[in-house]
Amino acid sequence: MSNNSPTVKFCNGQQIPIELHKVRIVQKLHLRPIDERFQAIQKGGYNTFLLNTKDIFLDMLTDSGTNAMSDNQVSAMLQADDAYAGSQSYYKMEEALQEVFGKQLVLPVHQGRAAENIISQAFIKQGDIIPMNYHFTTTKAHMELNGGTIFEIFTDEGLVIKSSNPFKGNIDIAKLQSLITQYGAEKVAFIRMEASTNLIGGQPFSIQNMREVHKIAKENNILMVLDASLIGENAYFIKQREEEFKQSSIQDILLTMCGMADIVYFSSRKVSSTRGGGICTNNHDLYMKMRDLVTLYEGFLTYGGMSIREIEAMAVGLRETLDETVICQSPSFIKYAVDELDALGVPVVTPAGALGCHVDAGGFLSHVPQKEYPAGALAAAFYIISGCRGMERGTISSVRLENGEDLLADVELLRLAFPRRVFTLSQTMFVVDRMNWLFKNRELVGGLRFVEEPKVLRFFNGRLEPTSDWPQKLIAKFKQDFGDSL
Ligand code: F0G
């Protein structure tokens, strides 16, 4: 085993991801009987966001704010220098950001979408366009709120579920060129690249691709904005998959990526296992366009809506992003789950990416029409039969158009997140086993419909109901096969 690859080979030849950490603080979990899980999902309007964690066994909703902190992060929190202005803790964080992202000017914000709000307000005018590899829900909402239109110009391979393409998060250069020609460079607010493209299965882009995008951006005098929320994992995949960087350090890869972006922003709920977020740049004019919005919406410039304790932990967490044994923990467990499910014939997004194992609900529940939300139905069904909570990433996470129809999502995914260093291998094996059972019984799962539908970001608080009594039938089959077992 090399020290940067957390897998070991067993005598039978099998490669197993191994935990390169020991567990010193633990939290008790409950695996409730299936009837109680059924009651819980009914109470939660068949929306896994509305479940109470007391009813959840493995919480695979997201890695956002749920990655395990290190001992060094927790101990740093005790050193917090509580001050409204000029806190030493802030300067530690600023220094960490300068070192890790290579950007000198830093604006703290309370989480990633706050950075999106500020960047959108500062740089998007009514009628502008924003080309990007793919949108994230909150990103799109803020950009549209400020009068922008987003264009997703991923390569054709980006949405192919079963693929061996190592960089499905790449931007299609020809599509970028033609957008600029069609609208004119002055209409492009900026080009956004999202590291480890979240909504298409945590898929990375390559440095080669970023270089090509950067060249076009510079030729046309267009800003480049990098969403670095999942940058550690993207850098890890570059090291694994891009020949030129096989011998590079993660730090060099991060500096190369960030060096091409005029603005780097992030949710530190993801990147540094804490809460909070930030915006970084080396350009003073850009900094000044955003600075006063931070004090207006977030807080003073040395805390930006974050607690000082979290700022301390963030400084440590950012530096830990440079440690390959830390950032590869989640991808290696995801790869294990994806490879096992793939071998069992369960449709999953390949190659394995960052953040989570993404089950292709469209393929899994091909009998459920897209307007009955197969990804939402799969999330509810999987919770009922396993107690594990995943997140719908399909049409429920999309929007309703003015004509009353759903804007159907490009892909219907159930995301089973693997927060960094949280789950064990036996828990991962349980997930694979129950998903395999559900796949064999997939015909029993039906669709969902909205009973309460918020106008903005409806997936968070929306309530749904099953289109038939399919949950009861699924539960009866579960009891028949598993008896009293949870
Ligand atoms: N950008 C990306 C790529 C994200 O994944 C997220 C959040 C945000 C921005 C917004 O950051 O939540 O701190 O405001 N992703 C979480 C997820 C919510 O579950 O994937 P935030």
Short mmCIF file of C-alpha atoms and ligand atoms in Angstrom, two decimals:
data_model
loop_
_atom_site.label_atom_id
_atom_site.label_comp_id
_atom_site.label_asym_id
_atom_site.label_seq_id
_atom_site.Cartn_x
_atom_site.Cartn_y
_atom_site.Cartn_z
CA MET A 1 0.00 0.00 0.00
CA SER A 2 1.46 3.36 -0.91
CA ASN A 3 0.81 6.06 1.65
CA ASN A 4 -1.40 7.98 -0.75
CA SER A 5 -3.75 5.14 -1.64
CA PRO A 6 -6.04 3.99 1.16
CA THR A 7 -6.71 0.54 -0.29
CA VAL A 8 -5.18 -2.77 0.75
CA LYS A 9 -5.12 -6.05 -1.07
CA PHE A 10 -6.56 -9.10 0.71
CA CYS A 11 -5.20 -12.66 0.29
CA ASN A 12 -8.06 -13.41 -2.12
CA GLY A 13 -6.91 -10.53 -4.32
CA GLN A 14 -9.78 -8.20 -3.40
CA GLN A 15 -8.92 -4.49 -3.00
CA ILE A 16 -10.56 -2.98 0.08
CA PRO A 17 -10.61 0.68 1.09
CA ILE A 18 -8.97 0.99 4.49
CA GLU A 19 -9.57 3.68 7.09
CA LEU A 20 -6.36 5.68 7.63
CA HIS A 21 -7.65 7.14 10.86
CA LYS A 22 -8.93 5.83 14.16
CA VAL A 23 -12.32 6.63 15.58
CA ARG A 24 -12.06 8.37 18.93
CA ILE A 25 -15.39 10.11 19.34
CA VAL A 26 -18.47 8.23 18.27
CA GLN A 27 -22.16 8.95 17.95
CA LYS A 28 -24.87 6.38 18.58
CA LEU A 29 -27.05 5.48 15.61
CA HIS A 30 -30.49 3.87 15.47
CA LEU A 31 -31.74 1.40 12.93
CA ARG A 32 -35.49 1.55 13.44
CA PRO A 33 -37.89 -1.23 12.43
CA ILE A 34 -39.36 -0.81 8.95
CA ASP A 35 -42.85 0.17 10.21
CA GLU A 36 -41.35 3.10 12.12
CA ARG A 37 -39.35 4.13 9.07
CA PHE A 38 -42.55 4.06 7.03
CA GLN A 39 -44.25 6.36 9.56
CA ALA A 40 -41.25 8.69 9.49
CA ILE A 41 -41.24 9.07 5.70
CA GLN A 42 -45.00 9.66 5.67
CA LYS A 43 -44.55 12.37 8.30
CA GLY A 44 -41.74 13.85 6.20
CA GLY A 45 -43.91 14.11 3.07
CA TYR A 46 -41.79 11.51 1.22
CA ASN A 47 -39.00 14.08 1.18
CA THR A 48 -35.78 12.85 2.81
CA PHE A 49 -34.87 16.45 3.73
CA LEU A 50 -37.82 16.44 6.12
CA LEU A 51 -36.75 13.37 8.12
CA ASN A 52 -35.53 13.69 11.69
CA THR A 53 -32.07 12.16 12.22
CA LYS A 54 -33.40 10.17 15.18
CA ASP A 55 -35.15 8.02 12.56
CA ILE A 56 -32.10 7.67 10.31
CA PHE A 57 -29.46 4.95 10.36
CA LEU A 58 -26.86 6.20 7.85
CA ASP A 59 -27.27 9.83 6.91
CA MET A 60 -26.10 9.93 3.31
CA LEU A 61 -28.01 13.10 2.43
CA THR A 62 -24.88 15.15 1.92
CA ASP A 63 -21.28 15.70 2.92
CA SER A 64 -22.13 19.36 3.56
CA GLY A 65 -21.17 20.15 7.14
CA THR A 66 -21.06 16.44 7.97
CA ASN A 67 -17.47 15.41 7.18
CA ALA A 68 -15.64 14.21 10.28
CA MET A 69 -13.36 16.80 11.85
CA SER A 70 -9.82 15.89 12.78
CA ASP A 71 -8.42 16.02 16.31
CA ASN A 72 -6.34 19.01 15.22
CA GLN A 73 -9.43 20.86 14.02
CA VAL A 74 -11.33 20.26 17.23
CA SER A 75 -8.41 21.33 19.39
CA ALA A 76 -7.91 24.48 17.27
CA MET A 77 -11.46 25.50 18.14
CA LEU A 78 -10.40 25.99 21.76
CA GLN A 79 -7.96 28.68 20.71
CA ALA A 80 -10.63 30.90 19.16
CA ASP A 81 -9.90 34.59 19.55
CA ASP A 82 -13.43 35.92 19.92
CA ALA A 83 -13.59 39.44 18.54
CA TYR A 84 -16.04 41.23 16.29
CA ALA A 85 -13.18 42.82 14.35
CA GLY A 86 -9.54 41.94 13.85
CA SER A 87 -9.70 38.42 15.34
CA GLN A 88 -6.39 36.54 15.16
CA SER A 89 -8.37 33.46 14.20
CA TYR A 90 -9.42 35.19 11.00
CA TYR A 91 -5.82 35.98 10.06
CA LYS A 92 -4.91 32.33 10.51
CA MET A 93 -7.68 31.39 8.10
CA GLU A 94 -6.62 34.08 5.63
CA GLU A 95 -3.07 32.74 5.70
CA ALA A 96 -4.30 29.19 5.11
CA LEU A 97 -6.32 30.34 2.10
CA GLN A 98 -3.36 32.25 0.69
CA GLU A 99 -1.25 29.11 1.02
CA VAL A 100 -3.79 26.59 -0.27
CA PHE A 101 -5.49 28.58 -3.05
CA GLY A 102 -2.70 31.07 -3.79
CA LYS A 103 -5.05 34.06 -3.52
CA GLN A 104 -4.11 37.03 -1.36
CA LEU A 105 -7.46 38.80 -0.92
CA VAL A 106 -10.08 36.96 1.09
CA LEU A 107 -13.73 37.62 1.87
CA PRO A 108 -15.37 35.34 4.46
CA VAL A 109 -19.04 34.34 4.11
CA HIS A 110 -21.36 32.15 6.14
CA GLN A 111 -21.66 29.41 3.50
CA GLY A 112 -21.24 28.71 -0.22
CA ARG A 113 -24.52 30.17 -1.43
CA ALA A 114 -23.69 33.43 0.33
CA ALA A 115 -20.62 33.65 -1.90
CA GLU A 116 -22.89 32.98 -4.88
CA ASN A 117 -25.22 35.76 -3.80
CA ILE A 118 -22.35 38.25 -3.56
CA ILE A 119 -20.62 37.23 -6.79
CA SER A 120 -23.95 37.28 -8.65
CA GLN A 121 -24.90 40.71 -7.32
CA ALA A 122 -21.46 42.13 -8.08
CA PHE A 123 -20.93 40.77 -11.58
CA ILE A 124 -24.23 39.80 -13.23
CA LYS A 125 -26.38 42.36 -15.07
CA GLN A 126 -29.86 41.80 -16.48
CA GLY A 127 -29.49 39.91 -19.78
CA ASP A 128 -26.02 38.52 -19.07
CA ILE A 129 -25.12 34.92 -19.70
CA ILE A 130 -22.99 32.63 -17.55
CA PRO A 131 -21.48 29.58 -19.28
CA MET A 132 -20.51 26.72 -16.95
CA ASN A 133 -19.77 23.02 -16.94
CA TYR A 134 -22.98 22.42 -14.95
CA HIS A 135 -25.16 24.33 -12.54
CA PHE A 136 -25.58 23.75 -8.84
CA THR A 137 -29.07 24.41 -7.45
CA THR A 138 -28.22 27.43 -5.31
CA THR A 139 -25.83 28.81 -7.94
CA LYS A 140 -28.49 28.82 -10.61
CA ALA A 141 -31.08 30.37 -8.27
CA HIS A 142 -28.80 33.30 -7.36
CA MET A 143 -27.67 33.92 -10.92
CA GLU A 144 -31.22 33.95 -12.26
CA LEU A 145 -32.36 36.18 -9.41
CA ASN A 146 -29.81 38.74 -10.65
CA GLY A 147 -31.05 38.60 -14.25
CA GLY A 148 -28.52 36.14 -15.65
CA THR A 149 -29.12 33.08 -17.82
CA ILE A 150 -26.93 30.05 -17.31
CA PHE A 151 -25.67 27.83 -20.12
CA GLU A 152 -24.41 24.37 -19.30
CA ILE A 153 -21.80 23.49 -21.84
CA PHE A 154 -20.57 20.14 -20.59
CA THR A 155 -19.20 17.67 -23.12
CA ASP A 156 -21.59 15.09 -24.59
CA GLU A 157 -19.96 12.47 -22.37
CA GLY A 158 -20.93 14.43 -19.23
CA LEU A 159 -24.38 12.90 -18.95
CA VAL A 160 -23.54 9.36 -20.07
CA ILE A 161 -24.31 7.31 -16.97
CA LYS A 162 -22.02 4.36 -17.63
CA SER A 163 -18.75 5.70 -18.92
CA SER A 164 -15.04 5.36 -18.49
CA ASN A 165 -14.34 9.00 -19.35
CA PRO A 166 -12.10 10.27 -16.53
CA PHE A 167 -13.19 13.91 -16.88
CA LYS A 168 -16.95 14.11 -17.36
CA GLY A 169 -16.94 17.55 -15.71
CA ASN A 170 -15.06 19.12 -18.65
CA ILE A 171 -16.43 22.09 -20.58
CA ASP A 172 -17.02 21.57 -24.31
CA ILE A 173 -14.65 24.10 -25.87
CA ALA A 174 -16.53 24.33 -29.18
CA LYS A 175 -19.80 25.09 -27.32
CA LEU A 176 -18.02 27.79 -25.33
CA GLN A 177 -16.63 29.38 -28.50
CA SER A 178 -19.99 29.40 -30.21
CA LEU A 179 -21.78 30.89 -27.16
CA ILE A 180 -19.28 33.76 -27.10
CA THR A 181 -19.70 34.30 -30.84
CA GLN A 182 -23.49 34.20 -30.56
CA TYR A 183 -23.90 36.56 -27.58
CA GLY A 184 -20.68 38.59 -27.70
CA ALA A 185 -18.04 38.54 -24.97
CA GLU A 186 -19.48 41.65 -23.29
CA LYS A 187 -22.65 39.71 -22.45
CA VAL A 188 -20.72 36.99 -20.63
CA ALA A 189 -20.67 37.92 -16.92
CA PHE A 190 -18.03 35.25 -16.31
CA ILE A 191 -17.32 31.60 -17.04
CA ARG A 192 -17.94 29.33 -14.05
CA MET A 193 -16.15 26.03 -13.56
CA GLU A 194 -17.33 23.78 -10.74
CA ALA A 195 -14.77 21.38 -9.32
CA SER A 196 -16.05 17.77 -9.04
CA THR A 197 -19.29 18.77 -10.79
CA ASN A 198 -21.88 17.98 -8.13
CA LEU A 199 -25.15 17.38 -9.94
CA ILE A 200 -23.78 15.08 -12.63
CA GLY A 201 -22.28 12.68 -10.13
CA GLY A 202 -19.27 14.43 -8.60
CA GLN A 203 -17.34 14.32 -11.87
CA PRO A 204 -14.03 16.21 -12.18
CA PHE A 205 -12.63 18.38 -14.95
CA SER A 206 -9.02 18.18 -16.13
CA ILE A 207 -6.35 20.86 -15.96
CA GLN A 208 -5.96 20.47 -19.70
CA ASN A 209 -9.61 21.48 -20.11
CA MET A 210 -9.30 24.34 -17.67
CA ARG A 211 -6.28 25.61 -19.59
CA GLU A 212 -8.28 25.65 -22.83
CA VAL A 213 -11.17 27.47 -21.14
CA HIS A 214 -8.73 29.91 -19.55
CA LYS A 215 -7.11 30.69 -22.91
CA ILE A 216 -10.49 31.57 -24.44
CA ALA A 217 -11.47 33.59 -21.38
CA LYS A 218 -8.27 35.65 -21.59
CA GLU A 219 -8.55 36.15 -25.38
CA ASN A 220 -12.04 37.53 -24.84
CA ASN A 221 -11.36 39.42 -21.64
CA ILE A 222 -13.89 37.31 -19.70
CA LEU A 223 -13.56 36.55 -15.98
CA MET A 224 -13.18 33.01 -14.75
CA VAL A 225 -14.86 31.94 -11.52
CA LEU A 226 -14.00 28.63 -9.87
CA ASP A 227 -16.43 26.94 -7.48
CA ALA A 228 -13.91 25.19 -5.25
CA SER A 229 -16.36 23.52 -2.85
CA LEU A 230 -15.14 20.07 -3.95
CA ILE A 231 -11.70 21.09 -5.18
CA GLY A 232 -9.72 18.66 -3.03
CA GLU A 233 -11.39 15.67 -4.65
CA ASN A 234 -11.06 17.18 -8.15
CA ALA A 235 -7.33 17.64 -7.50
CA TYR A 236 -7.10 14.05 -6.25
CA PHE A 237 -8.74 12.78 -9.46
CA ILE A 238 -6.37 14.92 -11.56
CA LYS A 239 -3.44 13.29 -9.82
CA GLN A 240 -4.95 9.85 -10.38
CA ARG A 241 -6.16 10.34 -13.94
CA GLU A 242 -4.19 13.09 -15.74
CA GLU A 243 -0.78 11.87 -16.91
CA GLU A 244 1.01 15.21 -16.56
CA PHE A 245 0.15 15.46 -12.84
CA LYS A 246 0.86 11.90 -11.66
CA GLN A 247 3.97 13.07 -9.75
CA SER A 248 2.60 16.46 -8.62
CA SER A 249 1.64 17.32 -5.08
CA ILE A 250 -2.00 18.15 -4.31
CA GLN A 251 -0.82 21.62 -3.37
CA ASP A 252 0.75 22.16 -6.81
CA ILE A 253 -2.43 20.94 -8.50
CA LEU A 254 -4.60 23.24 -6.37
CA LEU A 255 -2.37 26.20 -7.11
CA THR A 256 -2.44 25.41 -10.84
CA MET A 257 -6.25 25.25 -10.83
CA CYS A 258 -6.79 28.34 -8.70
CA GLY A 259 -4.11 30.23 -10.62
CA MET A 260 -6.33 30.20 -13.70
CA ALA A 261 -9.37 31.60 -11.90
CA ASP A 262 -9.90 35.31 -11.26
CA ILE A 263 -12.22 34.46 -8.39
CA VAL A 264 -12.29 31.28 -6.30
CA TYR A 265 -15.25 30.70 -4.01
CA PHE A 266 -16.21 27.76 -1.84
CA SER A 267 -18.47 26.22 0.72
CA SER A 268 -16.21 25.20 3.58
CA ARG A 269 -19.03 22.95 4.74
CA LYS A 270 -17.51 20.72 2.07
CA VAL A 271 -13.91 21.65 1.47
CA SER A 272 -12.69 21.93 5.05
CA SER A 273 -15.09 19.80 7.12
CA THR A 274 -16.44 22.82 9.00
CA ARG A 275 -19.15 25.40 8.22
CA GLY A 276 -18.76 28.72 6.44
CA GLY A 277 -17.29 29.70 3.12
CA GLY A 278 -15.23 32.30 1.32
CA ILE A 279 -14.36 34.23 -1.80
CA CYS A 280 -10.72 34.74 -2.83
CA THR A 281 -9.02 36.76 -5.55
CA ASN A 282 -5.73 38.43 -6.37
CA ASN A 283 -7.45 41.30 -8.18
CA HIS A 284 -8.04 44.36 -6.03
CA ASP A 285 -10.75 45.82 -8.30
CA LEU A 286 -12.76 42.61 -8.16
CA TYR A 287 -12.28 42.49 -4.39
CA MET A 288 -13.60 46.04 -4.01
CA LYS A 289 -16.71 45.24 -6.07
CA MET A 290 -17.61 42.53 -3.53
CA ARG A 291 -16.24 43.82 -0.24
CA ASP A 292 -19.11 46.02 0.90
CA LEU A 293 -21.69 43.38 -0.01
CA VAL A 294 -19.97 41.10 2.51
CA THR A 295 -20.42 43.59 5.33
CA LEU A 296 -24.02 44.18 4.23
CA TYR A 297 -25.12 40.54 4.01
CA GLU A 298 -22.63 38.51 6.02
CA GLY A 299 -20.92 40.43 8.78
CA PHE A 300 -17.66 42.24 9.41
CA LEU A 301 -14.75 41.29 7.16
CA THR A 302 -12.97 39.27 9.82
CA TYR A 303 -15.82 36.83 10.52
CA GLY A 304 -18.32 37.00 7.62
CA GLY A 305 -21.17 35.31 9.46
CA MET A 306 -19.05 32.43 10.75
CA SER A 307 -18.37 31.58 14.37
CA ILE A 308 -14.77 32.24 15.34
CA ARG A 309 -14.44 28.62 16.49
CA GLU A 310 -15.32 27.43 13.05
CA ILE A 311 -12.85 29.86 11.50
CA GLU A 312 -10.08 28.25 13.58
CA ALA A 313 -11.17 24.79 12.48
CA MET A 314 -11.41 25.94 8.89
CA ALA A 315 -7.79 27.13 8.84
CA VAL A 316 -6.67 23.67 9.95
CA GLY A 317 -9.14 21.87 7.66
CA LEU A 318 -7.97 23.81 4.60
CA ARG A 319 -4.38 22.72 5.17
CA GLU A 320 -5.54 19.12 5.69
CA THR A 321 -7.01 19.31 2.17
CA LEU A 322 -3.40 19.10 1.00
CA ASP A 323 -3.06 15.65 2.57
CA GLU A 324 -3.91 13.02 0.01
CA THR A 325 -4.76 10.45 2.68
CA VAL A 326 -7.48 12.81 3.90
CA ILE A 327 -9.05 13.84 0.61
CA CYS A 328 -9.03 10.36 -0.90
CA GLN A 329 -11.04 8.79 1.95
CA SER A 330 -14.42 9.68 0.54
CA PRO A 331 -13.57 8.86 -3.13
CA SER A 332 -12.14 5.46 -2.16
CA PHE A 333 -15.28 4.41 -0.26
CA ILE A 334 -17.45 5.74 -3.09
CA LYS A 335 -15.41 3.73 -5.57
CA TYR A 336 -15.91 0.60 -3.50
CA ALA A 337 -19.71 1.09 -3.41
CA VAL A 338 -19.91 2.04 -7.10
CA ASP A 339 -17.81 -0.92 -8.26
CA GLU A 340 -19.78 -3.38 -6.11
CA LEU A 341 -23.16 -2.07 -7.31
CA ASP A 342 -21.99 -1.93 -10.91
CA ALA A 343 -20.87 -5.56 -10.69
CA LEU A 344 -24.34 -6.47 -9.37
CA GLY A 345 -25.94 -4.78 -12.38
CA VAL A 346 -27.38 -1.85 -10.41
CA PRO A 347 -27.21 1.28 -12.62
CA VAL A 348 -24.77 3.76 -11.09
CA VAL A 349 -22.82 6.71 -12.47
CA THR A 350 -19.34 5.64 -13.55
CA PRO A 351 -16.54 6.28 -13.19
CA ALA A 352 -16.95 6.73 -9.44
CA GLY A 353 -16.68 10.43 -8.59
CA ALA A 354 -16.63 12.66 -5.54
CA LEU A 355 -19.19 13.30 -2.83
CA GLY A 356 -21.29 10.16 -3.19
CA CYS A 357 -22.37 7.05 -4.99
CA HIS A 358 -24.90 8.20 -7.57
CA VAL A 359 -27.58 5.67 -8.44
CA ASP A 360 -29.22 6.19 -11.82
CA ALA A 361 -32.87 6.31 -10.78
CA GLY A 362 -33.96 6.72 -14.42
CA GLY A 363 -32.47 3.32 -15.27
CA PHE A 364 -33.35 1.74 -11.92
CA LEU A 365 -37.04 2.72 -12.10
CA SER A 366 -37.45 2.86 -15.86
CA HIS A 367 -41.16 2.04 -15.39
CA VAL A 368 -41.75 5.27 -13.40
CA PRO A 369 -42.36 8.26 -15.71
CA GLN A 370 -40.02 11.20 -15.15
CA LYS A 371 -42.92 13.44 -14.18
CA GLU A 372 -43.56 11.06 -11.26
CA TYR A 373 -40.06 11.75 -9.96
CA PRO A 374 -38.15 8.44 -10.09
CA ALA A 375 -35.18 9.83 -8.12
CA GLY A 376 -37.48 11.07 -5.34
CA ALA A 377 -39.33 7.74 -5.31
CA LEU A 378 -36.05 5.82 -5.12
CA ALA A 379 -34.83 8.02 -2.25
CA ALA A 380 -38.06 7.34 -0.31
CA ALA A 381 -38.04 3.61 -1.10
CA PHE A 382 -34.40 3.22 -0.13
CA TYR A 383 -35.00 4.98 3.17
CA ILE A 384 -37.98 2.72 3.92
CA ILE A 385 -36.06 -0.50 3.28
CA SER A 386 -32.69 0.48 4.78
CA GLY A 387 -33.04 3.46 7.12
CA CYS A 388 -30.38 5.18 4.99
CA ARG A 389 -31.18 8.65 3.78
CA GLY A 390 -29.95 9.75 0.34
CA MET A 391 -30.77 12.88 -1.64
CA GLU A 392 -32.93 13.24 -4.72
CA ARG A 393 -30.95 14.87 -7.52
CA GLY A 394 -33.41 14.84 -10.38
CA THR A 395 -36.60 16.60 -11.46
CA ILE A 396 -37.75 17.45 -7.92
CA SER A 397 -34.46 19.40 -7.61
CA SER A 398 -35.36 21.16 -10.87
CA VAL A 399 -38.09 23.81 -11.28
CA ARG A 400 -41.66 24.21 -12.53
CA LEU A 401 -41.89 26.29 -15.71
CA GLU A 402 -44.36 29.11 -16.28
CA ASN A 403 -46.53 26.79 -18.40
CA GLY A 404 -47.04 24.61 -15.30
CA GLU A 405 -44.87 21.74 -16.52
CA ASP A 406 -41.80 20.44 -14.74
CA LEU A 407 -38.46 21.25 -16.32
CA LEU A 408 -37.36 17.62 -16.53
CA ALA A 409 -33.84 17.07 -15.18
CA ASP A 410 -31.08 15.86 -17.51
CA VAL A 411 -30.44 12.96 -15.18
CA GLU A 412 -32.46 11.36 -12.37
CA LEU A 413 -30.00 10.50 -9.63
CA LEU A 414 -30.21 9.28 -6.07
CA ARG A 415 -27.10 10.54 -4.35
CA LEU A 416 -25.78 8.50 -1.45
CA ALA A 417 -23.19 10.83 0.03
CA PHE A 418 -20.07 9.55 1.74
CA PRO A 419 -19.04 12.32 4.09
CA ARG A 420 -15.30 12.18 4.66
CA ARG A 421 -14.17 9.63 7.30
CA VAL A 422 -17.67 9.05 8.69
CA PHE A 423 -18.83 5.57 7.60
CA THR A 424 -17.13 2.20 8.01
CA LEU A 425 -16.76 -0.54 5.46
CA SER A 426 -19.44 -2.77 7.07
CA GLN A 427 -21.89 0.14 6.85
CA THR A 428 -20.91 0.59 3.21
CA MET A 429 -21.49 -3.13 2.61
CA PHE A 430 -24.96 -2.82 4.19
CA VAL A 431 -25.79 0.00 1.75
CA VAL A 432 -24.70 -2.14 -1.20
CA ASP A 433 -26.69 -5.14 0.04
CA ARG A 434 -29.95 -3.25 0.60
CA MET A 435 -29.64 -1.39 -2.70
CA ASN A 436 -29.13 -4.70 -4.47
CA TRP A 437 -32.28 -6.08 -2.78
CA LEU A 438 -34.24 -3.00 -3.84
CA PHE A 439 -33.01 -3.37 -7.40
CA LYS A 440 -34.27 -6.96 -7.51
CA ASN A 441 -37.63 -5.71 -6.24
CA ARG A 442 -37.70 -2.48 -8.23
CA GLU A 443 -40.98 -3.27 -9.97
CA LEU A 444 -42.70 -2.73 -6.61
CA VAL A 445 -41.65 0.93 -6.46
CA GLY A 446 -44.00 3.52 -7.96
CA GLY A 447 -44.00 7.29 -8.41
CA LEU A 448 -44.64 10.39 -6.30
CA ARG A 449 -46.65 13.60 -6.75
CA PHE A 450 -46.43 16.96 -5.00
CA VAL A 451 -49.00 17.85 -2.37
CA GLU A 452 -47.19 21.03 -1.32
CA GLU A 453 -44.75 22.70 -3.68
CA PRO A 454 -42.65 25.73 -2.74
CA LYS A 455 -41.88 28.16 -5.57
CA VAL A 456 -38.13 28.43 -4.88
CA LEU A 457 -35.77 25.49 -4.28
CA ARG A 458 -38.81 23.23 -3.89
CA PHE A 459 -36.77 20.13 -3.09
CA PHE A 460 -35.90 21.42 0.37
CA ASN A 461 -39.38 21.85 1.84
CA GLY A 462 -41.74 20.29 -0.70
CA ARG A 463 -44.12 17.52 0.42
CA LEU A 464 -45.16 14.59 -1.75
CA GLU A 465 -47.25 11.44 -1.64
CA PRO A 466 -47.04 8.10 -3.47
CA THR A 467 -49.17 7.74 -6.61
CA SER A 468 -50.44 4.33 -5.35
CA ASP A 469 -50.06 1.99 -2.35
CA TRP A 470 -46.62 0.89 -3.57
CA PRO A 471 -44.86 1.54 -0.21
CA GLN A 472 -47.15 -0.96 1.55
CA LYS A 473 -46.39 -3.60 -1.09
CA LEU A 474 -42.67 -2.95 -0.82
CA ILE A 475 -42.79 -3.29 2.96
CA ALA A 476 -44.73 -6.58 2.73
CA LYS A 477 -42.04 -8.01 0.43
CA PHE A 478 -39.27 -6.78 2.75
CA LYS A 479 -40.87 -8.54 5.72
CA GLN A 480 -41.31 -11.69 3.68
CA ASP A 481 -37.59 -11.72 2.77
CA PHE A 482 -35.99 -10.41 5.95
CA GLY A 483 -38.42 -11.49 8.68
CA ASP A 484 -37.57 -9.66 11.88
CA SER A 485 -34.22 -8.38 10.64
CA LEU A 486 -33.86 -4.63 10.46
N1 F0G B 1 -21.45 24.91 -4.85
C1 F0G B 1 -21.41 23.58 -4.82
C2 F0G B 1 -20.65 22.84 -5.88
C3 F0G B 1 -22.07 22.87 -3.82
O1 F0G B 1 -22.03 21.54 -3.80
C4 F0G B 1 -22.78 23.59 -2.82
C5 F0G B 1 -23.51 22.89 -1.78
C6 F0G B 1 -22.79 24.99 -2.89
C7 F0G B 1 -22.12 25.61 -3.91
C8 F0G B 1 -23.54 25.81 -1.89
O2 F0G B 1 -22.88 25.77 -0.67
O3 F0G B 1 -24.54 24.70 0.90
O4 F0G B 1 -22.55 25.98 1.76
O5 F0G B 1 -24.45 27.15 0.69
N2 F0G B 1 -23.77 21.67 -1.79
C9 F0G B 1 -24.47 20.94 -0.75
C10 F0G B 1 -24.74 19.53 -1.22
C11 F0G B 1 -25.70 21.60 -0.24
O6 F0G B 1 -25.44 18.83 -0.49
O7 F0G B 1 -24.27 19.08 -2.25
P1 F0G B 1 -23.65 25.90 0.74
#
